[in-house]
XYZ file of C-alpha atoms in Angstrom:
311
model
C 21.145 -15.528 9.570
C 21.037 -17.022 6.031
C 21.183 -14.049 3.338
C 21.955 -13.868 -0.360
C 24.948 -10.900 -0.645
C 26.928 -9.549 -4.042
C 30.861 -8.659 -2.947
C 31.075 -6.915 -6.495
C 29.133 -5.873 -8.970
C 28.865 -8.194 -11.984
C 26.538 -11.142 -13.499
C 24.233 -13.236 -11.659
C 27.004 -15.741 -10.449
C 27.927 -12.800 -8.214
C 25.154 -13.723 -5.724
C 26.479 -16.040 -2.847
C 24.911 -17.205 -0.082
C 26.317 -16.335 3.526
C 25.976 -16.527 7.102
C 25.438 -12.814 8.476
C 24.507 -10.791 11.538
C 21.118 -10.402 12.022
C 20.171 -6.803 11.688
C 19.981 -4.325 14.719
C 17.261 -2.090 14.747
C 16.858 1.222 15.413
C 14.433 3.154 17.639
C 11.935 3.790 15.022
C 12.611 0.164 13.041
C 11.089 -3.423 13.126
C 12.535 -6.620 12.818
C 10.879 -8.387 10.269
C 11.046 -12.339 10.145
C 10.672 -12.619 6.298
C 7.683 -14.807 4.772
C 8.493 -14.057 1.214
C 10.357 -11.238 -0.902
C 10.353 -10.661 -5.004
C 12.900 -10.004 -7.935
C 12.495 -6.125 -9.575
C 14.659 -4.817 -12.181
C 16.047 -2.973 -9.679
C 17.499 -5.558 -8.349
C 19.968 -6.997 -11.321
C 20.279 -3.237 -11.918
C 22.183 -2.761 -8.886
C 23.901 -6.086 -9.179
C 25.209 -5.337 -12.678
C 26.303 -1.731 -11.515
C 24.222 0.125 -13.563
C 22.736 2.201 -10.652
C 26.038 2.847 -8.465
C 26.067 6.362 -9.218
C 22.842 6.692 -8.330
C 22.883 4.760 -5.284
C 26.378 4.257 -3.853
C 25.850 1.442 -1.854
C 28.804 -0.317 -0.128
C 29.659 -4.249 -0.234
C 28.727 -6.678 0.735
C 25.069 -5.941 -0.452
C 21.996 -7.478 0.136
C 19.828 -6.884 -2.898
C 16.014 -7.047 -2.593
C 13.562 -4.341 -1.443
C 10.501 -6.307 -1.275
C 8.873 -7.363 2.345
C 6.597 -9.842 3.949
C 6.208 -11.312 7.180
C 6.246 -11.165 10.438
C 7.507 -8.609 13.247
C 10.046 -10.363 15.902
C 11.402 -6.999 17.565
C 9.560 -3.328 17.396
C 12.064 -0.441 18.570
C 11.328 1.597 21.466
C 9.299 4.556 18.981
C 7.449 2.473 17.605
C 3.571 2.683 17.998
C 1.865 1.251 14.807
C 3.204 -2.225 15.080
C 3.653 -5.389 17.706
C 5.637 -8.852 18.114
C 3.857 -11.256 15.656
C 1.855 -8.888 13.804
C 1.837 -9.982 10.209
C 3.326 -7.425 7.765
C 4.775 -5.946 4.402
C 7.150 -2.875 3.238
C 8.581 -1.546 0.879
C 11.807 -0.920 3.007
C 14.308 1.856 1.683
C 16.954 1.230 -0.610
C 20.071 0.453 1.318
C 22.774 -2.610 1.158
C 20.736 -4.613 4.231
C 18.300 -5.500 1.482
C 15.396 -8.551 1.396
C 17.271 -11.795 0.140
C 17.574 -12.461 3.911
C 15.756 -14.587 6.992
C 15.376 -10.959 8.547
C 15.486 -7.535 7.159
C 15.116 -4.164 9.389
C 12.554 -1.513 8.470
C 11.315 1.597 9.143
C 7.751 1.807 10.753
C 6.912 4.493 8.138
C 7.458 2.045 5.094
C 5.080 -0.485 6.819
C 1.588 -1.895 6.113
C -0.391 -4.559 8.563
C -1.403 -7.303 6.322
C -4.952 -8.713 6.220
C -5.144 -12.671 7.460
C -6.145 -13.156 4.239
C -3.598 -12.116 2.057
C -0.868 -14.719 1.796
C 3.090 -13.579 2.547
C 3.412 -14.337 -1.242
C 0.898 -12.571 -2.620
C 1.916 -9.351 -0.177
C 5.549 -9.338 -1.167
C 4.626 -9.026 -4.958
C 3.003 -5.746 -4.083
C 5.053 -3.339 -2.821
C 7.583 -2.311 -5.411
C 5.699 -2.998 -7.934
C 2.068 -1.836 -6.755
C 3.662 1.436 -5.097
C 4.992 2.756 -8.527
C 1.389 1.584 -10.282
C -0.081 3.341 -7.488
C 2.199 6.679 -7.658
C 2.384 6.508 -11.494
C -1.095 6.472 -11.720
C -2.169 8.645 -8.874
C 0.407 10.915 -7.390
C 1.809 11.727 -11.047
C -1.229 11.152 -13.451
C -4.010 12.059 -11.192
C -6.075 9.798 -12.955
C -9.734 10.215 -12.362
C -13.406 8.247 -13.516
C -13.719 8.075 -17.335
C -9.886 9.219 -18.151
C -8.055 6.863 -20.833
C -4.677 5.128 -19.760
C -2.417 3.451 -21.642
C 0.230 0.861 -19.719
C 2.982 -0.433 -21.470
C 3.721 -3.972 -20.720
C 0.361 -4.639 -19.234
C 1.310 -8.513 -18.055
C 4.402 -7.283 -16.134
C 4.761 -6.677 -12.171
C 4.129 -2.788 -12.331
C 1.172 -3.720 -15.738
C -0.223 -5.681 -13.885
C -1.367 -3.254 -10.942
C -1.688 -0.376 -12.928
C -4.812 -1.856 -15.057
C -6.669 -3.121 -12.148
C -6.462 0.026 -10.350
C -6.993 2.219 -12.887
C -9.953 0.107 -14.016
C -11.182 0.417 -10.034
C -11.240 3.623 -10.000
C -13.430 3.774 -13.171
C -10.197 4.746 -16.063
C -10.494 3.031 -19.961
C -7.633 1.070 -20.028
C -5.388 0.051 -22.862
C -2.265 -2.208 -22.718
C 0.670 -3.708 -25.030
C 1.585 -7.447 -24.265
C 1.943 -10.616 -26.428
C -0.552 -12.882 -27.664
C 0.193 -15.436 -24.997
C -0.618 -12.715 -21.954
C -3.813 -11.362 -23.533
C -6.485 -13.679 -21.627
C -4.398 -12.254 -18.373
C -4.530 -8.650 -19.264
C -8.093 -8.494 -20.323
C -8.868 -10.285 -17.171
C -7.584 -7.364 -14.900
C -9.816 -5.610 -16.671
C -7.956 -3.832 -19.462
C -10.315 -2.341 -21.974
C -8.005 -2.768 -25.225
C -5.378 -5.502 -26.049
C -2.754 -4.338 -28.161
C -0.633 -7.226 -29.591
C 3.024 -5.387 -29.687
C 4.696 -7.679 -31.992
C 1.782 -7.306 -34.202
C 0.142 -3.979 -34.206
C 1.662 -0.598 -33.656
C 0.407 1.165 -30.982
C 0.684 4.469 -32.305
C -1.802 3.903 -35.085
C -4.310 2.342 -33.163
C -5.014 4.936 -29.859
C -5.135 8.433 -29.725
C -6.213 11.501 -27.214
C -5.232 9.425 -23.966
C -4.913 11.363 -20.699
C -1.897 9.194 -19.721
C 0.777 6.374 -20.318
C 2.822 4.606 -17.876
C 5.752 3.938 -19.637
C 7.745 0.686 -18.659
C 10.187 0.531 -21.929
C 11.630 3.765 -22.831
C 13.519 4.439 -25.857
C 11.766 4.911 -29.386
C 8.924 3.650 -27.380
C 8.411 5.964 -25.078
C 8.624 8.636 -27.563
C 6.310 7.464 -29.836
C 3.997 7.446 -26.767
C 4.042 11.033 -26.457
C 2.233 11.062 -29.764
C -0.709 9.219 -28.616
C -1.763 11.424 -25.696
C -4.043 14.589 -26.260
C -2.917 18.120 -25.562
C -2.651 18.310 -21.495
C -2.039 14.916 -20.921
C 0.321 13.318 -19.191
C 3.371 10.774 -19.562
C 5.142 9.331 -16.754
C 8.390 6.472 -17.175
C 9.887 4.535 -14.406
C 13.014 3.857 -17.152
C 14.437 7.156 -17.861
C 14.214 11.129 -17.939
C 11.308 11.801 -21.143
C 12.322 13.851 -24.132
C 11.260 17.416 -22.129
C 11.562 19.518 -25.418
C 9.653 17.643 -27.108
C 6.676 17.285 -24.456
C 6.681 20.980 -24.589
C 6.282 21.095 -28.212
C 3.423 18.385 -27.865
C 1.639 20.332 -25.080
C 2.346 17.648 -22.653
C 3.547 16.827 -19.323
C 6.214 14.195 -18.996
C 8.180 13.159 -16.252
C 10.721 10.438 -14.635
C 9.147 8.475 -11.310
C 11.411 6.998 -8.838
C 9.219 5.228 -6.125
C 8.715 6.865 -2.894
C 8.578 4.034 0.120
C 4.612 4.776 1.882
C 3.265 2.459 4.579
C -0.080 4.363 4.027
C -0.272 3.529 0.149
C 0.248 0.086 1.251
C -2.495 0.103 3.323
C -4.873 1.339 0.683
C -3.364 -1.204 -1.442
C -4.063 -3.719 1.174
C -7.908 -2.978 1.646
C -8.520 -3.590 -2.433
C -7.212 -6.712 -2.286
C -8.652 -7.888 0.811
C -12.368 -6.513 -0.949
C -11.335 -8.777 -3.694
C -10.852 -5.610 -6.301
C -7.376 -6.271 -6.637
C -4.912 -9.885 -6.615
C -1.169 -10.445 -7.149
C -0.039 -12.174 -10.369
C 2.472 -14.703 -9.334
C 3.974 -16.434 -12.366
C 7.195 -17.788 -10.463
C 8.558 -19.239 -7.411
C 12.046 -19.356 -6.073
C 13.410 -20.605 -3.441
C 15.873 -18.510 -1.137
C 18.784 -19.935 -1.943
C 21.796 -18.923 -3.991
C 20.897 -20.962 -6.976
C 17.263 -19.685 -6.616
C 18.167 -16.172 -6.676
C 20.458 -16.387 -9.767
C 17.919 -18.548 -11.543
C 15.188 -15.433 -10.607
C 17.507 -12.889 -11.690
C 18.069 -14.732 -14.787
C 14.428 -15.020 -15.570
C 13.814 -11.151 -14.659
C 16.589 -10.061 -17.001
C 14.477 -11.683 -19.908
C 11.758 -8.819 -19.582
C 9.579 -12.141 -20.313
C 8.412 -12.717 -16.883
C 4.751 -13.263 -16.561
C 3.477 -11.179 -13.144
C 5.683 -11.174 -10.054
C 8.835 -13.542 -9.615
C 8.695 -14.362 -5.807
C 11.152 -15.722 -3.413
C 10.287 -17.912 -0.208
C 12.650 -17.325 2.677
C 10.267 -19.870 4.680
């Protein structure tokens, strides 16, 4: 099969494209023929090297850990899932990654998809909806009436974590540039804050949390603006913890658990129309595709989900 592999770790040029064996799946896997796929930070993270402490992965790699569409094998445990049933995962994090015609998964990290969801609009969800999702829910335990503020509101994980905060019934403020502030107040967010303009800090106050997508300076400035009891949460690094204790605060580092059944909640808002998929970019999957997408994700500049057709 056709796949997109790094030998080394290094700049985007390091992604080649190659002819590889088709995955073999286990007893309690599917083989999915892939629709679509998207670009996360994590992605160029891994390529650069940044993460190989973290997750000593061996070459050649296959970056991408997005998923969507259709099963071609189930293995012999598996119950959930059929030949030609339409699907999308959040697969684990391991070197058979997504920038591939076919991609093995668990059944665990699997979620039918709706007939009408597109395979582009499902594989811009699951990194990037699961950590809204956990962020929000798992960690913040948001609830009706509670104030949020998102950093980076117009992003891949912003953009899921207003609308379903907002669903569930949260006030929502966001950072993002002018240009993004029609899309951000569209998903519902409650207060536009122009970050190369205004200065977050002295405009909200008493919030019950903040997804923070930035980290440094930022992120501790954003323990200022939450009230005592409240709660920050950062998918970029470890929070200051000393200085959440002095502030009466809970802060904490999420790394994404993989959940098939979060998916499927995620699944049934957006085929009730309470939830969509901001797609600002389309790649093909091909190795000048993928570096150009990498490229474009390592700006920080990308508008929604960058998303790769393998079809």
């Amino acid at each position: 099969m056709k796949a997109i592999v790094i030998n080394q770790y290094g700049h985007a040029n390091q992604l080649e494209e190659r002819d590889v064996p088709k995955p073999q799946i286990k007893d309690n896997q599917v083989l999915v023929e892939m629709h679509a796929t998207s670009i996360n930070p994590i992605d160029w993270k891994v390529r650069e090297g940044y993460l190989k402490e973290m997750l000593p992965l061996e070459f050649p790699i296959i970056l991408g850990w997005d998923a969507a569409g259709i099963v071609q094998e189930v293995g012999s445990s598996v119950t959930k899932f059929k030949t030609g049933d339409r699907v999308f995962a959040r697969p684990a994090t391991s070197a058979q990654g997504t920038y591939a015609e076919y991609t093995a998964i668990d059944e665990d990290k699997v979620a039918l998809l709706p007939d009408s969801i597109t395979f582009n609009e499902a594989a811009a969800v699951p990194l990037a909806g699961l950590t809204a999702w956990q962020c929000l829910f798992d960690f913040g335990q948001v609830k009706a009436k509670d104030k949020v503020f998102i950093h980076a509101g117009s992003g891949g994980v912003g953009t899921y974590a207003i609308q379903f905060a907002k669903h569930f019934g949260a006030y929502v403020a966001t950072t993002a540039s002018e240009k993004n502030q029609e899309l951000v107040e569209s998903l519902g967010a409650d207060r536009f804050i122009n970050y190369k303009e205004e200065d977050f800090s002295e405009i909200i106050k008493d919030y019950d949390l903040v997804i923070d997508t930035i980290g440094g300076e930022v992120q501790e400035k954003s323990m200022h603006v939450l009230k005592e009891g409240g709660k920050l949460v950062s998918i970029v690094q470890p929070p200051n913890e000393d200085l959440a204790k002095e502030l009466g605060i809970t802060a904490g580092f999420l790394w994404l658990q993989e959940n098939g059944k979060q998916l499927e909640e995620i699944a049934k808002l957006m085929e009730n129309g309470h939830v969509k998929s901001i797609i600002g970019h389309n790649f093909p999957l091909t190795q000048e595709g993928i570096q150009q997408a990498h490229q474009l994700s390592e700006t920080h500049h990308a508008k929604g989900k960058i998303i790769i057709n393998t079809k």
